[in-house]
CSV table of C-alpha atoms in Angstrom, one decimal:
chain,number,residue,atom,x,y,z
A,23,UNK,CA,89.2,95.5,144.2
A,24,UNK,CA,89.7,98.9,145.5
A,25,UNK,CA,87.9,101.3,143.6
A,26,UNK,CA,89.2,104.7,144.3
A,27,UNK,CA,92.7,105.9,145.7
A,28,UNK,CA,93.2,109.5,146.8
A,29,UNK,CA,95.1,111.6,144.1
A,30,UNK,CA,98.7,111.3,146.3
A,31,UNK,CA,98.4,107.6,145.9
A,32,UNK,CA,98.6,107.7,142.4
A,33,UNK,CA,101.2,107.2,140.1
A,34,UNK,CA,102.5,110.5,138.2
A,35,UNK,CA,100.4,109.5,134.8
A,36,UNK,CA,97.3,108.7,137.0
A,37,UNK,CA,97.5,112.2,138.7
A,38,UNK,CA,98.4,113.6,135.4
A,39,UNK,CA,95.2,112.3,133.4
A,40,UNK,CA,93.1,113.0,136.5
A,41,UNK,CA,94.1,116.8,136.4
A,42,UNK,CA,93.8,116.6,132.6
A,43,UNK,CA,91.0,114.5,131.5
A,44,UNK,CA,88.1,117.6,132.5
A,45,UNK,CA,90.2,119.8,130.2
A,46,UNK,CA,90.5,117.4,127.1
A,47,UNK,CA,87.7,118.9,125.1
A,48,UNK,CA,88.9,122.3,125.6
A,49,UNK,CA,92.0,121.5,124.5
A,50,UNK,CA,91.1,119.5,121.7
A,51,UNK,CA,88.7,122.5,120.3
A,52,UNK,CA,92.0,124.6,120.4
A,53,UNK,CA,93.8,121.7,118.5
A,54,UNK,CA,90.7,122.0,116.0
A,55,UNK,CA,91.7,125.6,115.6
A,56,UNK,CA,95.0,125.6,115.2
A,57,UNK,CA,95.2,122.8,112.4
A,58,UNK,CA,93.4,122.4,109.2
A,59,UNK,CA,92.1,118.6,109.2
A,60,UNK,CA,91.1,116.6,112.2
A,61,UNK,CA,93.8,114.2,111.6
A,62,UNK,CA,96.7,116.8,112.2
A,63,UNK,CA,94.7,118.3,115.1
A,64,UNK,CA,94.4,114.8,117.0
A,65,UNK,CA,98.3,114.3,116.2
A,66,UNK,CA,98.7,117.8,117.7
A,67,UNK,CA,97.0,117.0,120.8
A,68,UNK,CA,98.7,113.8,121.6
A,69,UNK,CA,102.1,115.3,121.3
A,70,UNK,CA,101.1,118.5,123.4
A,71,UNK,CA,99.9,116.1,126.1
A,72,UNK,CA,103.1,113.5,126.0
A,73,UNK,CA,105.1,116.9,126.0
A,74,UNK,CA,103.2,118.5,129.0
A,75,UNK,CA,103.3,115.1,130.8
A,76,UNK,CA,107.0,115.2,130.7
A,77,UNK,CA,107.7,118.5,131.8
A,78,UNK,CA,105.1,118.6,134.2
A,79,UNK,CA,107.5,119.3,137.0
A,80,UNK,CA,108.5,122.8,135.4
A,81,UNK,CA,104.7,124.0,134.9
A,82,UNK,CA,104.6,127.6,136.7
A,83,UNK,CA,101.5,128.5,138.8
A,84,UNK,CA,98.9,129.8,136.1
A,85,UNK,CA,96.0,127.9,135.3
A,86,UNK,CA,96.5,124.5,133.4
A,87,UNK,CA,94.2,125.2,130.7
A,88,UNK,CA,96.7,127.8,129.9
A,89,UNK,CA,99.9,125.9,130.4
A,90,UNK,CA,98.5,123.4,127.7
A,91,UNK,CA,97.2,125.4,125.0
A,92,UNK,CA,100.6,127.4,125.4
A,93,UNK,CA,102.5,123.8,124.9
A,94,UNK,CA,100.1,123.1,121.8
A,95,UNK,CA,100.7,126.1,120.3
A,96,UNK,CA,104.3,126.2,120.7
A,97,UNK,CA,104.3,122.4,119.1
A,98,UNK,CA,102.1,123.5,116.2
A,99,UNK,CA,104.6,126.2,115.4
A,100,UNK,CA,107.3,123.5,115.7
A,101,UNK,CA,105.5,121.3,113.3
A,102,UNK,CA,104.8,124.0,111.1
A,103,UNK,CA,108.7,125.0,110.9
A,104,UNK,CA,109.8,121.3,110.7
A,105,UNK,CA,107.2,121.0,107.6
A,106,UNK,CA,108.8,124.5,106.3
A,107,UNK,CA,112.0,123.0,106.0
A,108,UNK,CA,111.1,119.8,104.6
A,109,UNK,CA,109.0,121.5,101.6
A,110,UNK,CA,110.6,122.6,98.8
A,111,UNK,CA,109.8,125.8,97.2
A,112,UNK,CA,107.9,124.1,94.2
A,113,UNK,CA,105.6,122.4,96.4
A,114,UNK,CA,105.1,125.6,98.4
A,115,UNK,CA,104.1,127.4,95.1
A,116,UNK,CA,101.9,124.3,94.1
A,117,UNK,CA,100.2,124.2,97.1
A,118,UNK,CA,99.6,128.1,97.5
A,119,UNK,CA,97.7,127.7,93.8
A,120,UNK,CA,95.7,125.3,94.4
A,121,UNK,CA,94.9,126.9,97.9
A,122,UNK,CA,93.7,129.9,96.1
A,123,UNK,CA,91.9,128.4,93.3
A,124,UNK,CA,90.1,126.1,95.9
A,125,UNK,CA,89.1,128.9,98.0
A,126,UNK,CA,87.9,130.8,94.9
A,127,UNK,CA,85.4,127.9,93.4
A,128,UNK,CA,84.3,127.6,97.4
A,129,UNK,CA,83.4,131.0,97.7
A,130,UNK,CA,86.4,132.1,99.8
A,131,UNK,CA,85.8,129.9,102.6
A,132,UNK,CA,87.4,126.6,103.1
A,133,UNK,CA,85.4,123.8,103.1
A,134,UNK,CA,85.7,121.3,106.3
A,135,UNK,CA,86.9,117.6,104.7
A,136,UNK,CA,84.0,114.9,104.3
A,137,UNK,CA,85.0,113.0,107.4
A,138,UNK,CA,84.6,116.5,109.8
A,139,UNK,CA,81.3,117.0,107.8
A,140,UNK,CA,79.9,113.9,109.1
A,141,UNK,CA,81.0,114.0,112.5
A,142,UNK,CA,80.1,116.9,113.8
A,143,UNK,CA,77.0,119.5,114.1
A,144,UNK,CA,76.5,121.7,110.7
A,145,UNK,CA,76.6,124.5,112.7
A,146,UNK,CA,79.9,124.0,114.8
A,147,UNK,CA,81.4,122.8,111.4
A,148,UNK,CA,80.3,126.3,109.6
A,149,UNK,CA,81.7,128.4,112.4
A,150,UNK,CA,85.0,126.1,112.6
A,151,UNK,CA,85.3,126.5,108.9
A,152,UNK,CA,85.0,130.2,109.5
A,153,UNK,CA,87.3,130.1,112.1
A,154,UNK,CA,90.0,128.8,110.0
A,155,UNK,CA,89.0,131.6,107.4
A,156,UNK,CA,90.4,134.4,109.7
A,157,UNK,CA,94.2,134.8,110.0
A,158,UNK,CA,95.6,132.9,112.9
A,159,UNK,CA,96.3,135.6,115.2
A,160,UNK,CA,92.5,136.6,115.2
A,161,UNK,CA,91.3,133.0,115.1
A,162,UNK,CA,93.0,132.0,118.3
A,163,UNK,CA,91.9,134.8,120.3
A,164,UNK,CA,88.1,134.4,119.0
A,165,UNK,CA,88.3,131.1,119.7
A,166,UNK,CA,89.7,131.4,123.5
A,167,UNK,CA,87.5,134.2,124.3
A,168,UNK,CA,84.2,133.1,123.0
A,169,UNK,CA,84.4,129.4,122.9
A,170,UNK,CA,86.6,128.7,125.9
A,171,UNK,CA,85.7,131.5,127.9
A,172,UNK,CA,89.2,132.6,129.1
A,173,UNK,CA,89.6,136.4,130.4
A,174,UNK,CA,91.6,138.9,128.5
A,175,UNK,CA,94.8,138.2,130.7
A,176,UNK,CA,94.4,134.3,130.5
A,177,UNK,CA,94.6,134.4,127.0
A,178,UNK,CA,97.3,137.3,127.0
A,179,UNK,CA,99.4,135.0,129.0
A,180,UNK,CA,98.7,131.9,126.7
A,181,UNK,CA,99.6,133.6,123.7
A,182,UNK,CA,102.3,135.7,125.0
A,183,UNK,CA,101.0,138.9,123.8
A,184,UNK,CA,100.3,142.5,125.4
A,185,UNK,CA,96.8,142.6,126.9
A,186,UNK,CA,96.2,145.5,124.6
A,187,UNK,CA,97.0,143.6,121.4
A,188,UNK,CA,94.6,140.7,122.9
A,189,UNK,CA,91.8,143.1,123.0
A,190,UNK,CA,91.8,144.6,119.8
A,191,UNK,CA,92.3,141.0,117.9
A,192,UNK,CA,89.4,140.2,119.8
A,193,UNK,CA,87.3,142.9,118.4
A,194,UNK,CA,88.5,142.9,114.8
A,195,UNK,CA,88.4,138.7,114.9
A,196,UNK,CA,84.8,139.0,116.4
A,197,UNK,CA,83.9,141.2,113.4
A,198,UNK,CA,85.6,139.5,110.6
A,199,UNK,CA,83.9,136.2,112.2
A,200,UNK,CA,80.4,137.8,112.0
A,201,UNK,CA,80.8,138.6,108.6
A,202,UNK,CA,82.2,135.3,107.2
A,203,UNK,CA,79.6,133.6,108.9
A,204,UNK,CA,76.4,135.6,107.8
A,205,UNK,CA,78.0,134.9,104.2
A,206,UNK,CA,78.9,131.1,104.6
A,207,UNK,CA,75.1,131.1,106.1
A,208,UNK,CA,73.6,132.6,103.2
A,209,UNK,CA,75.7,130.5,100.7
A,210,UNK,CA,74.7,127.3,102.5
A,211,UNK,CA,70.9,128.5,102.6
A,212,UNK,CA,71.0,129.3,98.7
A,213,UNK,CA,72.5,126.2,97.9
A,214,UNK,CA,70.0,123.9,99.8
A,215,UNK,CA,67.0,126.1,98.2
A,216,UNK,CA,68.7,125.4,95.0
A,217,UNK,CA,68.1,121.5,95.9
A,218,UNK,CA,71.8,121.2,96.1
A,219,UNK,CA,74.1,119.7,98.9
A,220,UNK,CA,75.6,122.8,101.2
B,26,UNK,CA,97.8,146.5,114.0
B,27,UNK,CA,98.2,150.4,113.7
B,28,UNK,CA,94.4,150.6,113.5
B,29,UNK,CA,93.7,148.8,116.8
B,30,UNK,CA,90.5,149.8,119.0
B,31,UNK,CA,90.8,149.9,122.4
B,32,UNK,CA,86.8,149.7,123.0
B,33,UNK,CA,84.5,146.6,123.8
B,34,UNK,CA,84.4,144.2,121.0
B,35,UNK,CA,81.6,144.2,118.9
B,36,UNK,CA,78.2,142.0,119.8
B,37,UNK,CA,78.1,138.5,118.2
B,38,UNK,CA,74.9,138.2,115.8
B,39,UNK,CA,72.9,135.4,117.9
B,40,UNK,CA,73.5,133.0,114.8
B,41,UNK,CA,77.1,133.2,115.5
B,42,UNK,CA,76.8,133.0,119.4
B,43,UNK,CA,74.3,129.5,118.9
B,44,UNK,CA,77.4,128.4,116.5
B,45,UNK,CA,80.0,129.0,118.8
B,46,UNK,CA,78.0,127.1,121.5
B,47,UNK,CA,77.6,124.2,118.9
B,48,UNK,CA,81.3,124.0,118.6
B,49,UNK,CA,81.6,124.3,122.4
B,50,UNK,CA,80.1,120.3,122.3
B,51,UNK,CA,82.8,119.0,120.4
B,52,UNK,CA,84.7,116.5,122.1
B,53,UNK,CA,87.7,114.0,121.5
B,54,UNK,CA,86.3,110.6,120.3
B,55,UNK,CA,86.5,107.2,122.3
B,56,UNK,CA,88.9,106.1,120.3
B,57,UNK,CA,91.3,109.5,120.6
B,58,UNK,CA,90.9,109.1,124.4
B,59,UNK,CA,92.1,105.7,124.3
B,60,UNK,CA,94.7,106.6,121.6
B,61,UNK,CA,96.0,109.7,123.9
B,62,UNK,CA,96.4,107.1,127.2
B,63,UNK,CA,98.4,104.7,125.4
B,64,UNK,CA,100.5,107.6,124.3
B,65,UNK,CA,100.8,108.6,127.8
B,66,UNK,CA,101.5,105.0,129.1
B,67,UNK,CA,104.1,105.0,126.3
B,68,UNK,CA,106.0,108.4,127.4
B,69,UNK,CA,105.5,107.3,131.3
B,70,UNK,CA,107.7,104.0,130.2
B,71,UNK,CA,110.0,105.9,128.5
B,72,UNK,CA,110.3,108.0,131.2
B,73,UNK,CA,110.6,105.3,133.6
B,74,UNK,CA,113.8,104.2,132.2
B,75,UNK,CA,115.7,106.8,132.8
B,76,UNK,CA,116.9,107.2,136.3
B,77,UNK,CA,114.9,108.5,139.1
B,78,UNK,CA,114.3,108.7,143.1
B,79,UNK,CA,111.4,106.6,143.0
B,80,UNK,CA,111.5,103.1,143.5
B,81,UNK,CA,112.3,101.2,140.2
B,82,UNK,CA,109.5,99.1,138.6
B,83,UNK,CA,112.2,96.0,138.4
B,84,UNK,CA,112.3,96.2,142.6
B,85,UNK,CA,108.1,96.6,142.8
B,86,UNK,CA,107.6,93.8,140.2
B,87,UNK,CA,109.6,91.3,142.1
B,88,UNK,CA,107.3,91.9,145.2
B,89,UNK,CA,104.1,89.2,145.0
B,90,UNK,CA,101.7,91.9,146.2
B,91,UNK,CA,102.9,94.4,143.8
B,92,UNK,CA,101.2,93.7,141.0
B,93,UNK,CA,97.9,94.0,142.8
B,94,UNK,CA,98.6,97.0,144.2
B,95,UNK,CA,99.6,98.6,140.5
B,96,UNK,CA,96.4,97.0,139.5
B,97,UNK,CA,94.4,98.7,142.1
B,98,UNK,CA,95.9,102.1,141.8
B,99,UNK,CA,94.9,101.6,138.2
B,100,UNK,CA,91.9,100.7,138.6
B,101,UNK,CA,91.5,103.7,140.7
B,102,UNK,CA,92.5,106.4,138.5
B,103,UNK,CA,90.5,104.8,136.2
B,104,UNK,CA,87.1,105.3,138.5
B,105,UNK,CA,88.7,108.5,139.4
B,106,UNK,CA,88.6,109.8,135.8
B,107,UNK,CA,85.2,108.4,135.2
B,108,UNK,CA,84.0,110.4,138.7
B,109,UNK,CA,86.1,113.9,137.6
B,110,UNK,CA,84.1,113.7,134.4
B,111,UNK,CA,80.9,115.2,135.4
B,112,UNK,CA,79.5,116.9,132.9
B,113,UNK,CA,81.8,116.3,130.1
B,114,UNK,CA,80.9,112.5,130.1
B,115,UNK,CA,78.5,111.4,127.3
B,116,UNK,CA,77.5,108.0,125.9
B,117,UNK,CA,80.9,107.6,124.2
B,118,UNK,CA,83.0,108.2,127.5
B,119,UNK,CA,85.2,105.4,128.9
B,120,UNK,CA,83.1,102.7,130.9
B,121,UNK,CA,84.8,100.9,133.7
B,122,UNK,CA,83.2,97.1,133.4
B,123,UNK,CA,83.3,95.2,136.8
B,124,UNK,CA,86.5,93.0,137.5
B,125,UNK,CA,85.9,89.6,136.4
B,126,UNK,CA,87.5,86.4,137.6
B,127,UNK,CA,88.4,83.8,134.9
B,128,UNK,CA,89.3,80.0,136.3
B,129,UNK,CA,91.5,78.4,134.1
B,130,UNK,CA,92.7,74.5,134.1
B,131,UNK,CA,96.1,74.0,132.7
B,132,UNK,CA,96.4,71.1,130.4
B,133,UNK,CA,98.3,68.0,131.7
B,134,UNK,CA,101.5,68.9,129.3
B,135,UNK,CA,101.8,72.4,130.9
B,136,UNK,CA,101.1,75.4,128.8
B,137,UNK,CA,97.2,76.2,127.6
B,138,UNK,CA,95.5,78.8,125.6
B,139,UNK,CA,93.0,80.9,127.4
B,140,UNK,CA,90.8,82.9,125.7
B,141,UNK,CA,89.7,86.3,127.4
B,142,UNK,CA,85.7,87.2,127.5
B,143,UNK,CA,86.2,90.5,126.5
B,144,UNK,CA,82.9,92.3,125.5
B,145,UNK,CA,83.2,93.0,122.1
B,146,UNK,CA,79.5,92.9,122.1
B,147,UNK,CA,79.3,96.3,123.1
B,148,UNK,CA,80.7,97.8,119.5
B,149,UNK,CA,77.8,96.5,117.4
B,150,UNK,CA,80.2,94.9,114.9
B,151,UNK,CA,82.3,98.0,114.7
B,152,UNK,CA,86.1,97.2,114.3
B,153,UNK,CA,88.1,98.6,117.7
B,154,UNK,CA,91.0,99.3,118.5
B,155,UNK,CA,92.3,97.3,121.3
B,156,UNK,CA,94.9,97.8,124.3
B,157,UNK,CA,95.7,94.8,126.2
B,158,UNK,CA,97.9,94.9,129.2
B,159,UNK,CA,99.6,91.4,130.1
B,160,UNK,CA,102.0,90.5,132.9
B,161,UNK,CA,105.2,90.4,131.3
B,162,UNK,CA,106.2,86.4,132.1
B,163,UNK,CA,103.0,85.9,129.6
B,164,UNK,CA,102.8,85.9,126.2
B,165,UNK,CA,100.1,87.1,124.0
B,166,UNK,CA,99.7,85.5,120.7
B,167,UNK,CA,96.9,86.5,118.6
B,168,UNK,CA,97.4,84.7,115.6
B,169,UNK,CA,98.1,87.3,112.5
B,170,UNK,CA,95.3,86.8,110.6
B,171,UNK,CA,93.2,87.8,113.4
B,172,UNK,CA,95.1,90.8,114.2
B,173,UNK,CA,96.8,92.1,111.5
B,174,UNK,CA,97.6,95.2,112.9
B,175,UNK,CA,99.4,93.8,116.1
B,176,UNK,CA,102.1,96.1,117.4
B,177,UNK,CA,103.6,95.6,120.8
B,178,UNK,CA,103.3,99.5,122.3
B,179,UNK,CA,105.9,99.0,125.0
B,180,UNK,CA,107.1,96.2,127.7
B,181,UNK,CA,108.9,96.8,131.5
B,182,UNK,CA,109.1,94.3,134.1
B,183,UNK,CA,105.8,95.0,135.7
B,184,UNK,CA,103.5,94.9,132.4
B,185,UNK,CA,103.3,94.7,128.3
B,186,UNK,CA,100.9,96.9,126.5
B,187,UNK,CA,99.8,95.3,123.2
B,188,UNK,CA,98.0,97.6,120.7
B,189,UNK,CA,95.4,96.3,117.6
B,190,UNK,CA,92.9,96.6,115.7
B,191,UNK,CA,90.2,93.7,116.4
B,192,UNK,CA,87.0,92.9,114.7
B,193,UNK,CA,84.0,92.5,117.0
B,194,UNK,CA,80.6,91.0,116.7
B,195,UNK,CA,80.3,87.2,115.5
B,196,UNK,CA,83.6,87.3,114.0
B,197,UNK,CA,85.2,89.1,116.8
B,198,UNK,CA,89.0,88.5,116.8
B,199,UNK,CA,89.4,86.2,120.0
B,200,UNK,CA,91.9,87.6,122.5
B,201,UNK,CA,94.1,84.5,123.5
B,202,UNK,CA,96.9,84.5,125.8
B,203,UNK,CA,99.3,81.4,126.7
B,204,UNK,CA,99.6,80.4,130.4
B,205,UNK,CA,102.4,78.0,131.3
B,206,UNK,CA,102.5,77.9,135.2
B,207,UNK,CA,99.9,77.7,138.0
B,208,UNK,CA,99.2,81.6,139.2
B,209,UNK,CA,97.0,84.4,139.3
B,210,UNK,CA,97.3,86.7,136.5
B,211,UNK,CA,95.8,90.3,135.7
B,212,UNK,CA,94.9,91.5,132.5
B,213,UNK,CA,93.5,95.1,131.4
B,214,UNK,CA,91.8,95.3,128.2
B,215,UNK,CA,90.7,99.0,126.8
B,216,UNK,CA,89.0,98.6,123.6
B,217,UNK,CA,87.2,101.3,121.5
B,218,UNK,CA,85.2,101.9,118.6
B,219,UNK,CA,83.0,105.0,117.1
B,220,UNK,CA,80.5,103.2,119.3
B,221,UNK,CA,82.0,102.5,122.8
B,222,UNK,CA,85.2,102.9,125.0
B,223,UNK,CA,85.1,100.2,127.5
B,224,UNK,CA,87.6,99.3,130.0
B,225,UNK,CA,88.0,95.8,131.4
B,226,UNK,CA,89.9,93.7,133.8
B,227,UNK,CA,90.4,90.0,134.2
B,228,UNK,CA,92.1,88.1,137.2
B,229,UNK,CA,93.1,84.5,135.7
B,230,UNK,CA,93.5,81.9,138.5
B,231,UNK,CA,95.2,79.5,136.7
B,232,UNK,CA,95.7,75.8,138.2
B,233,UNK,CA,97.4,72.4,136.9
B,234,UNK,CA,95.2,69.5,136.2
B,235,UNK,CA,95.4,66.8,138.1
B,236,UNK,CA,96.8,63.4,137.3
B,237,UNK,CA,94.4,61.3,135.2
């Protein structure tokens, strides 16, 4: 059995997979930062990849990661709009109320679901929860700059924002993240020292 | 954004920096990778049904050597994926097992059931999601109680892809395929659990039992 062909000899899907495979972890983290649950993030990642594959021919000359993150974000917004159309006003009110009450009981930081708590390292889960507590406009900039190490120009392209806005949001997002993380770590340490579960 | 600060971002505290570094270790599970690959295969098939300038799968599939070439290309792609993964690869990354040839003797009355010797043991008894690619002249008929979540993912002239959840370990779900003619048949089995993700390739050579 032949074990390796040059990329030019592969089919479209195989070539797409070869390019996308090394970027999957980063795109996965981007989806995790966007979504409130792992399940939603996985669905988003799948939908985004399929959409990217089907529109591969129309890709511009920017980086692959930037292009894929842009697709994931558009898909996410589209999903949200679809959900919003389906949701009744009453549902929205109930959900909003429970979310506020939940945040109050949890000290203002949304807790990851039990599966998430088991799956990842505690530190990563904690910082992800803190990222989720940031408004989205700060969250994505901090993720792309500080986790994915994209430069400001690339982040501006991915999020379709002016360069100055990206820099500003990075500063403010970092500052807020630092405060949230310190507070969450203290709460966690306090809970552990009292003999409870974090 | 009226108070936007154009200066440098504030430095991250060490503990936040360490936590963000830990977040970089977050990767898609083997199960998710397999699910993504299956979705891309479905998308490819749905796109393949639209008119294109490339040779049609129908034309290719009618050529006797076509399946071998398609198989080699797929195997090459998987090998490239494994090579290209580099530092991203971990113990849970997809593993390509060497192709195995399986000899099968058809019974005297024609059709027979062959059980593919898939490596279910790698999953340590954990349930696995299985994607089985079969050449379309062949049917894949696991009994329903063996694979209650059986779902045909997609089918075209070149191959069919079936997806289902299987038991592994001592009570593993048997992967049985029905073969009714002598010939050479290729099967690809991708199975993923929380423990491992393995891709296997079986080449079945079926011949007819001689007269008694």
